[in-house]
CSV table of C-alpha atoms and ligand atoms in Angstrom, one decimal:
chain,number,residue,atom,x,y,z
A,1,MET,CA,-11.8,117.3,28.9
A,2,LEU,CA,-8.7,118.0,30.7
A,3,ALA,CA,-7.8,120.2,27.8
A,4,LEU,CA,-11.2,121.6,28.1
A,5,VAL,CA,-10.8,122.5,31.7
A,6,GLU,CA,-7.4,123.8,31.6
A,7,PRO,CA,-6.4,125.4,28.2
A,8,HIS,CA,-2.9,126.1,29.3
A,9,ILE,CA,-2.1,122.3,29.2
A,10,GLY,CA,-1.1,122.9,25.6
A,11,GLY,CA,-3.6,120.8,23.5
A,12,VAL,CA,-3.9,117.2,22.4
A,13,LEU,CA,-2.0,115.0,20.0
A,14,ILE,CA,-4.3,111.8,19.4
A,15,MET,CA,-2.5,109.3,17.2
A,16,GLY,CA,-4.1,105.9,16.1
A,17,HIS,CA,-5.6,104.0,13.5
A,18,ARG,CA,-7.7,105.4,10.8
A,19,GLY,CA,-11.6,105.0,11.3
A,20,SER,CA,-11.3,104.9,15.3
A,21,GLY,CA,-13.5,107.9,15.9
A,22,LYS,CA,-10.6,110.5,16.6
A,23,SER,CA,-11.8,113.5,14.7
A,24,THR,CA,-15.5,112.7,15.8
A,25,ALA,CA,-14.4,112.9,19.5
A,26,VAL,CA,-12.7,116.4,18.5
A,27,ARG,CA,-15.7,117.8,16.7
A,28,SER,CA,-17.9,116.9,19.4
A,29,LEU,CA,-15.9,119.0,21.8
A,30,ALA,CA,-17.8,122.3,21.2
A,31,ASP,CA,-21.0,120.9,22.3
A,32,LEU,CA,-19.6,120.4,25.9
A,33,LEU,CA,-18.5,123.9,26.4
A,34,PRO,CA,-20.8,126.8,27.6
A,35,PRO,CA,-20.9,129.8,25.3
A,36,LEU,CA,-18.4,132.4,25.5
A,37,VAL,CA,-18.9,136.0,26.1
A,38,LYS,CA,-17.3,138.1,23.3
A,39,VAL,CA,-17.2,141.8,22.2
A,40,LYS,CA,-20.0,142.2,20.0
A,41,GLY,CA,-19.2,142.2,16.2
A,42,CYS,CA,-15.5,141.4,16.9
A,43,PHE,CA,-14.3,138.9,14.3
A,44,TYR,CA,-11.7,137.5,16.6
A,45,GLY,CA,-14.4,137.2,19.4
A,46,CYS,CA,-12.3,139.1,22.0
A,47,ASP,CA,-12.7,138.5,25.5
A,48,PRO,CA,-14.3,141.8,26.8
A,49,GLU,CA,-12.8,141.4,30.4
A,50,ALA,CA,-9.1,140.7,29.0
A,51,GLU,CA,-8.3,144.4,28.5
A,52,GLY,CA,-4.6,143.4,27.6
A,53,GLU,CA,-5.7,141.0,24.8
A,54,LEU,CA,-8.1,143.1,22.9
A,55,CYS,CA,-7.7,143.3,19.0
A,56,ASP,CA,-6.7,146.8,17.5
A,57,ASP,CA,-10.4,147.0,16.1
A,58,CYS,CA,-11.7,146.7,19.7
A,59,LEU,CA,-9.3,148.9,21.2
A,60,GLU,CA,-10.1,151.7,18.8
A,61,LYS,CA,-13.9,150.9,18.9
A,62,ARG,CA,-13.9,150.8,22.7
A,63,GLY,CA,-13.1,154.7,23.5
A,64,PRO,CA,-14.4,155.5,27.0
A,65,ARG,CA,-17.4,153.3,26.8
A,66,ARG,CA,-17.8,149.8,27.9
A,67,VAL,CA,-17.9,147.4,24.9
A,68,GLN,CA,-21.0,145.8,24.1
A,69,ARG,CA,-21.2,142.0,24.6
A,70,GLU,CA,-22.6,138.9,23.1
A,71,ALA,CA,-22.5,135.1,23.7
A,72,GLY,CA,-21.2,132.9,21.0
A,73,ALA,CA,-20.2,129.4,20.6
A,74,VAL,CA,-16.6,128.3,21.3
A,75,PRO,CA,-15.0,127.8,17.9
A,76,VAL,CA,-13.7,124.5,16.6
A,77,VAL,CA,-12.0,125.3,13.5
A,78,ASP,CA,-10.6,122.7,10.9
A,79,LEU,CA,-7.4,123.4,9.6
A,80,PRO,CA,-7.4,121.5,6.0
A,81,LEU,CA,-3.8,120.1,5.1
A,82,GLY,CA,-3.9,121.9,1.9
A,83,ALA,CA,-4.8,125.2,3.2
A,84,THR,CA,-2.6,128.2,1.9
A,85,GLU,CA,-0.5,130.5,4.3
A,86,ASP,CA,-3.1,133.3,3.4
A,87,ARG,CA,-6.0,131.4,4.3
A,88,VAL,CA,-4.5,130.3,7.7
A,89,CYS,CA,-2.9,133.6,8.5
A,90,GLY,CA,-5.3,136.0,6.7
A,91,THR,CA,-4.4,138.1,4.0
A,92,LEU,CA,-5.1,141.7,2.4
A,93,ASP,CA,-8.4,141.9,0.6
A,94,ILE,CA,-7.2,142.7,-2.8
A,95,GLU,CA,-10.6,143.3,-4.1
A,96,ARG,CA,-11.4,146.0,-1.7
A,97,ALA,CA,-7.7,147.3,-1.8
A,98,LEU,CA,-8.4,148.0,-5.7
A,99,SER,CA,-11.9,148.9,-5.5
A,100,ALA,CA,-11.8,151.1,-2.4
A,101,GLY,CA,-8.0,152.2,-2.1
A,102,VAL,CA,-8.0,150.9,1.4
A,103,ALA,CA,-5.8,148.3,2.7
A,104,VAL,CA,-8.5,145.9,4.5
A,105,PHE,CA,-7.5,142.7,6.3
A,106,GLU,CA,-9.2,139.4,5.5
A,107,PRO,CA,-8.8,137.4,8.5
A,108,GLY,CA,-7.9,133.8,8.3
A,109,LEU,CA,-8.3,130.6,10.2
A,110,LEU,CA,-6.1,131.4,13.2
A,111,ALA,CA,-8.6,134.5,13.7
A,112,LYS,CA,-11.5,132.3,13.6
A,113,ALA,CA,-10.0,129.7,16.0
A,114,ASN,CA,-9.2,132.5,18.6
A,115,ARG,CA,-10.3,131.6,22.2
A,116,GLY,CA,-11.5,128.0,20.8
A,117,PHE,CA,-10.0,125.0,19.2
A,118,LEU,CA,-8.0,124.6,16.1
A,119,TYR,CA,-8.2,121.0,14.8
A,120,ILE,CA,-5.5,119.4,12.4
A,121,ASP,CA,-6.5,116.0,11.0
A,122,GLU,CA,-3.4,114.1,9.6
A,123,VAL,CA,-1.3,116.5,11.5
A,124,ASN,CA,2.0,114.7,10.6
A,125,LEU,CA,1.1,115.5,6.9
A,126,LEU,CA,1.1,119.1,7.5
A,127,GLU,CA,3.4,121.3,5.4
A,128,ASP,CA,6.4,122.7,7.1
A,129,HIS,CA,5.7,126.2,6.2
A,130,LEU,CA,2.2,125.9,8.1
A,131,VAL,CA,4.0,124.2,11.0
A,132,ASP,CA,6.2,127.3,11.3
A,133,VAL,CA,3.1,129.5,11.4
A,134,LEU,CA,1.5,127.4,14.0
A,135,LEU,CA,4.4,127.0,16.1
A,136,ASP,CA,4.8,131.0,16.0
A,137,ALA,CA,1.2,131.6,16.8
A,138,SER,CA,1.0,129.1,19.8
A,139,ALA,CA,4.0,130.4,21.3
A,140,SER,CA,3.0,134.0,21.4
A,141,GLY,CA,-0.9,133.7,21.3
A,142,ARG,CA,-1.0,136.3,18.6
A,143,ASN,CA,-0.9,136.1,14.6
A,144,ILE,CA,1.3,138.8,13.2
A,145,VAL,CA,1.0,139.2,9.4
A,146,GLU,CA,3.3,141.4,7.5
A,147,ARG,CA,3.2,141.8,3.7
A,148,GLU,CA,2.3,144.4,1.0
A,149,GLY,CA,2.8,147.3,3.2
A,150,ILE,CA,0.4,146.1,5.9
A,151,SER,CA,1.3,144.9,9.4
A,152,ILE,CA,-1.6,143.3,11.5
A,153,SER,CA,-1.3,141.7,14.7
A,154,HIS,CA,-4.3,140.1,16.3
A,155,PRO,CA,-5.0,137.6,19.3
A,156,ALA,CA,-4.9,134.1,18.2
A,157,ARG,CA,-4.9,132.1,21.4
A,158,PHE,CA,-6.2,128.5,20.7
A,159,VAL,CA,-6.1,125.2,21.8
A,160,LEU,CA,-4.3,122.9,19.4
A,161,VAL,CA,-5.7,119.5,18.7
A,162,GLY,CA,-4.0,117.1,16.1
A,163,SER,CA,-4.6,113.7,15.0
A,164,GLY,CA,-3.1,111.4,12.8
A,165,ASN,CA,-2.1,107.9,12.0
A,166,PRO,CA,1.6,107.4,13.1
A,167,GLU,CA,2.4,104.9,10.1
A,168,GLU,CA,1.7,107.8,7.7
A,169,GLY,CA,4.7,110.2,8.7
A,170,GLU,CA,6.5,111.7,11.4
A,171,LEU,CA,5.9,114.9,13.3
A,172,ARG,CA,8.5,117.5,13.6
A,173,PRO,CA,10.1,117.4,16.9
A,174,GLN,CA,9.3,121.2,17.8
A,175,LEU,CA,5.5,120.5,16.7
A,176,LEU,CA,5.5,117.4,18.8
A,177,ASP,CA,6.8,119.2,22.0
A,178,ARG,CA,4.1,121.9,21.7
A,179,PHE,CA,1.4,119.7,22.4
A,180,GLY,CA,0.7,119.1,26.0
A,181,LEU,CA,-0.9,115.7,25.9
A,182,PHE,CA,-0.5,112.6,23.8
A,183,VAL,CA,-3.2,110.1,23.7
A,184,GLU,CA,-2.8,106.9,21.6
A,185,ILE,CA,-5.9,105.3,20.1
A,186,HIS,CA,-6.2,101.4,19.4
A,187,THR,CA,-8.8,99.8,17.5
A,188,ILE,CA,-11.4,98.3,20.0
A,189,ALA,CA,-11.0,94.5,20.1
A,190,ASP,CA,-13.6,93.5,22.5
A,191,LEU,CA,-16.6,92.0,20.6
A,192,ASP,CA,-19.3,93.6,22.6
A,193,GLN,CA,-18.1,96.8,22.2
A,194,ARG,CA,-17.6,96.6,18.4
A,195,VAL,CA,-21.2,95.5,18.4
A,196,GLU,CA,-22.4,98.2,20.4
A,197,ILE,CA,-20.7,100.8,18.1
A,198,VAL,CA,-22.0,99.3,14.9
A,199,GLU,CA,-25.6,99.3,16.5
A,200,ARG,CA,-25.2,103.2,17.8
A,201,ARG,CA,-24.1,104.3,14.5
A,202,GLU,CA,-26.9,102.7,12.9
A,203,ARG,CA,-29.4,104.2,15.4
A,204,PHE,CA,-27.9,107.5,14.5
A,205,ASP,CA,-28.1,107.0,10.9
A,206,ARG,CA,-31.8,105.9,11.0
A,207,ASP,CA,-32.9,109.0,13.3
A,208,PRO,CA,-30.0,111.5,14.4
A,209,PHE,CA,-32.6,113.5,16.6
A,210,ALA,CA,-34.0,110.7,18.2
A,211,PHE,CA,-30.2,109.4,19.0
A,212,ASN,CA,-29.3,112.8,20.4
A,213,ARG,CA,-32.2,113.0,22.6
A,214,GLU,CA,-31.3,109.6,23.9
A,215,TRP,CA,-27.9,111.0,24.8
A,216,ASP,CA,-29.1,114.8,26.1
A,217,ALA,CA,-28.8,113.7,29.7
A,218,GLU,CA,-25.3,112.3,29.5
A,219,GLN,CA,-24.2,115.3,27.5
A,220,ASN,CA,-25.8,117.6,30.1
A,221,ARG,CA,-23.8,115.6,32.8
A,222,LEU,CA,-20.6,116.2,31.1
A,223,ARG,CA,-21.2,119.8,30.4
A,224,GLU,CA,-22.0,120.3,34.3
A,225,GLN,CA,-19.0,118.5,35.3
A,226,ILE,CA,-16.6,120.6,32.9
A,227,THR,CA,-18.4,123.8,34.0
A,228,GLN,CA,-17.9,123.0,37.7
A,229,ALA,CA,-14.5,122.0,37.0
A,230,THR,CA,-13.6,125.1,35.3
A,231,ALA,CA,-15.0,127.0,38.3
A,232,ILE,CA,-12.8,125.4,40.9
A,233,LEU,CA,-9.8,124.9,39.2
A,234,GLY,CA,-8.1,128.2,40.5
A,235,GLY,CA,-8.5,127.0,43.8
A,236,VAL,CA,-7.0,123.3,43.2
A,237,SER,CA,-3.7,123.2,45.1
A,238,ILE,CA,-0.6,120.9,44.6
A,239,ASP,CA,1.7,120.0,47.5
A,240,ARG,CA,5.2,121.4,47.1
A,241,ALA,CA,6.4,117.6,47.9
A,242,VAL,CA,4.3,116.4,44.9
A,243,THR,CA,5.7,119.1,42.6
A,244,ARG,CA,9.1,118.0,43.7
A,245,LYS,CA,8.4,114.2,42.9
A,246,ILE,CA,6.9,115.4,39.5
A,247,ALA,CA,10.3,117.1,38.5
A,248,GLU,CA,12.1,113.8,40.0
A,249,LEU,CA,10.1,111.8,37.5
A,250,CYS,CA,10.9,114.2,34.8
A,251,VAL,CA,14.7,113.9,35.6
A,252,ALA,CA,14.5,110.3,36.0
A,253,LEU,CA,13.1,109.9,32.3
A,254,GLY,CA,15.7,112.4,31.1
A,255,VAL,CA,13.0,114.8,29.8
A,256,ASP,CA,14.4,117.9,28.3
A,257,GLY,CA,13.0,121.3,29.1
A,258,HIS,CA,10.5,121.9,31.7
A,259,ARG,CA,7.4,121.7,29.7
A,260,GLY,CA,6.9,117.9,30.9
A,261,GLU,CA,6.4,118.8,34.6
A,262,LEU,CA,4.5,122.0,33.6
A,263,THR,CA,2.0,119.7,31.8
A,264,ILE,CA,1.8,116.9,34.7
A,265,ALA,CA,1.0,119.7,37.1
A,266,ARG,CA,-1.6,121.4,35.2
A,267,ALA,CA,-3.2,118.4,33.8
A,268,ALA,CA,-3.3,116.7,37.4
A,269,LYS,CA,-5.0,119.8,38.9
A,270,ALA,CA,-7.5,119.8,35.9
A,271,LEU,CA,-8.2,116.2,36.8
A,272,ALA,CA,-8.8,116.7,40.6
A,273,ALA,CA,-11.1,119.7,39.6
A,274,LEU,CA,-13.1,117.3,37.1
A,275,GLU,CA,-13.6,115.0,40.1
A,276,GLY,CA,-14.7,117.9,42.4
A,277,ARG,CA,-11.6,117.8,44.4
A,278,ARG,CA,-9.4,120.5,45.9
A,279,ARG,CA,-6.0,118.8,46.1
A,280,VAL,CA,-4.1,116.8,43.9
A,281,THR,CA,-3.2,113.4,45.0
A,282,ALA,CA,-0.3,110.9,43.9
A,283,ARG,CA,-3.1,109.1,42.0
A,284,ASP,CA,-3.7,112.1,39.9
A,285,ILE,CA,-0.1,112.1,39.0
A,286,ARG,CA,0.0,108.4,38.0
A,287,ARG,CA,-3.0,109.0,35.8
A,288,VAL,CA,-1.7,112.2,33.8
A,289,ALA,CA,2.0,111.4,33.7
A,290,PRO,CA,2.0,109.0,30.9
A,291,LEU,CA,0.0,111.3,28.8
A,292,ALA,CA,2.1,114.3,29.5
A,293,LEU,CA,5.5,112.5,29.0
A,294,ARG,CA,4.9,109.9,26.3
A,295,HIS,CA,5.8,112.3,23.4
A,296,ARG,CA,8.8,113.9,25.0
A,297,LEU,CA,11.1,110.9,25.4
A,298,ARG,CA,11.4,110.0,21.7
A,299,LYS,CA,11.0,111.6,18.5
A,300,ASP,CA,8.9,109.1,17.0
A,301,PRO,CA,5.8,108.1,18.8
A,302,LEU,CA,5.5,105.0,16.3
A,303,GLN,CA,8.2,103.4,18.4
A,304,SER,CA,6.9,104.5,21.7
A,305,SER,CA,5.9,101.0,23.4
A,306,GLU,CA,9.3,101.2,25.0
A,307,SER,CA,8.9,104.7,26.2
A,308,ALA,CA,5.5,103.7,27.5
A,309,SER,CA,7.1,100.9,29.6
A,310,ARG,CA,10.1,103.3,30.8
A,311,ILE,CA,7.5,105.7,32.0
A,312,GLU,CA,5.5,103.2,33.9
A,313,HIS,CA,8.4,101.9,35.8
A,314,ALA,CA,9.6,105.5,36.6
A,315,ILE,CA,6.1,106.3,37.9
A,316,ALA,CA,6.0,103.0,39.9
A,317,ARG,CA,9.2,103.8,41.5
A,318,ILE,CA,8.6,107.4,42.2
A,319,PHE,CA,4.7,107.5,43.0
A,320,PRO,CA,4.1,103.9,44.2
A,321,ASP,CA,0.5,102.9,44.4
A,322,SER,CA,-0.3,103.1,48.2
A,323,ARG,CA,-3.9,104.0,49.2
A,324,GLU,CA,-2.5,106.4,51.7
A,325,GLY,CA,-3.8,109.9,51.7
A,326,GLU,CA,-5.7,109.2,48.4
A,327,TYR,CA,-9.0,109.4,49.6
A,328,SER,CA,-8.8,111.7,52.5
A,329,GLU,CA,-10.7,114.4,50.7
A,330,HIS,CA,-14.2,112.8,50.0
A,331,GLY,CA,-17.1,115.2,50.1
A,332,GLU,CA,-14.7,118.2,50.3
A,333,SER,CA,-16.6,120.0,47.7
A,334,GLY,CA,-20.1,118.4,48.2
A,335,ALA,CA,-20.9,116.4,45.3
A,336,ARG,CA,-18.0,114.2,44.2
A,337,LEU,CA,-18.3,113.8,40.4
A,338,ALA,CA,-18.1,110.6,38.7
A,339,LEU,CA,-14.4,109.4,37.9
A,340,ILE,CA,-13.5,109.7,34.3
A,341,LYS,CA,-11.6,106.6,33.3
B,1,LIG,ZN1,-11.6,142.3,19.0
């Protein structure tokens, strides 16, 4: 939900056991987002408001008139492990090139994912050449294809979501660093919850429509919470003293580069917005910092238990858990939304 509210967080990496609902959770994101306003007929789903990010087609079509708009769902695109580079980046449509004698670009998965989510299951098994492609696109927000005499560049701004089982392979450090947040999923040990999972799944299999109706109200509540958070995010502030402490935390933990504190600040603002608050508190930092730093301390998330406790200690020292100033903002934005855990 943090990544939905603030796409600049840089996506989420979810590591954990197989069969613990990782990909189900990711695929359900699309349902929680309001539809996007897109340029009508544009394959990349360009944002008509973002003049500087229009694709070449839109720039050409636009002329002196305003572009036509249409509403469309936020794309959640799966990037399968075995995908070829052509499929991911797009390629020349050979058939049309031969029959019509014109070079036509056939857009790939990066084009489809523009303004949405690109999801890679078993991301730690992704081939190196695809990792390179992803790193380039996520750094620049554009996909550039140069081959067979064509040169195409189009917007490819997406939130990267990866999942995998750490026992099955390591992630390249460059890619690991690209993910804003790192979440570890464990198989649930609590018996009551395990029974609940089985029963819900059975109810769903028996009658998916009835099951969805049962959860309609909850879905709507989440949707509304995200919409409101997105609307107030720009007005959420973070005190300079708090930012300074975030930097202190990253220094104390020896985090390389500045992505650590940028991500903490962005995630903390998103969390405050989700709870209907206009100011980031120390408690927000305590909650998001482990997610933002866990994968930046060590190269191998498999051996992350040690880094988890290092982070915990540093947080406890720099952001001690005092209630002071934590709840001074009650009612500031009217309805205070339910806490997310
Ligand atoms: Zn376009």
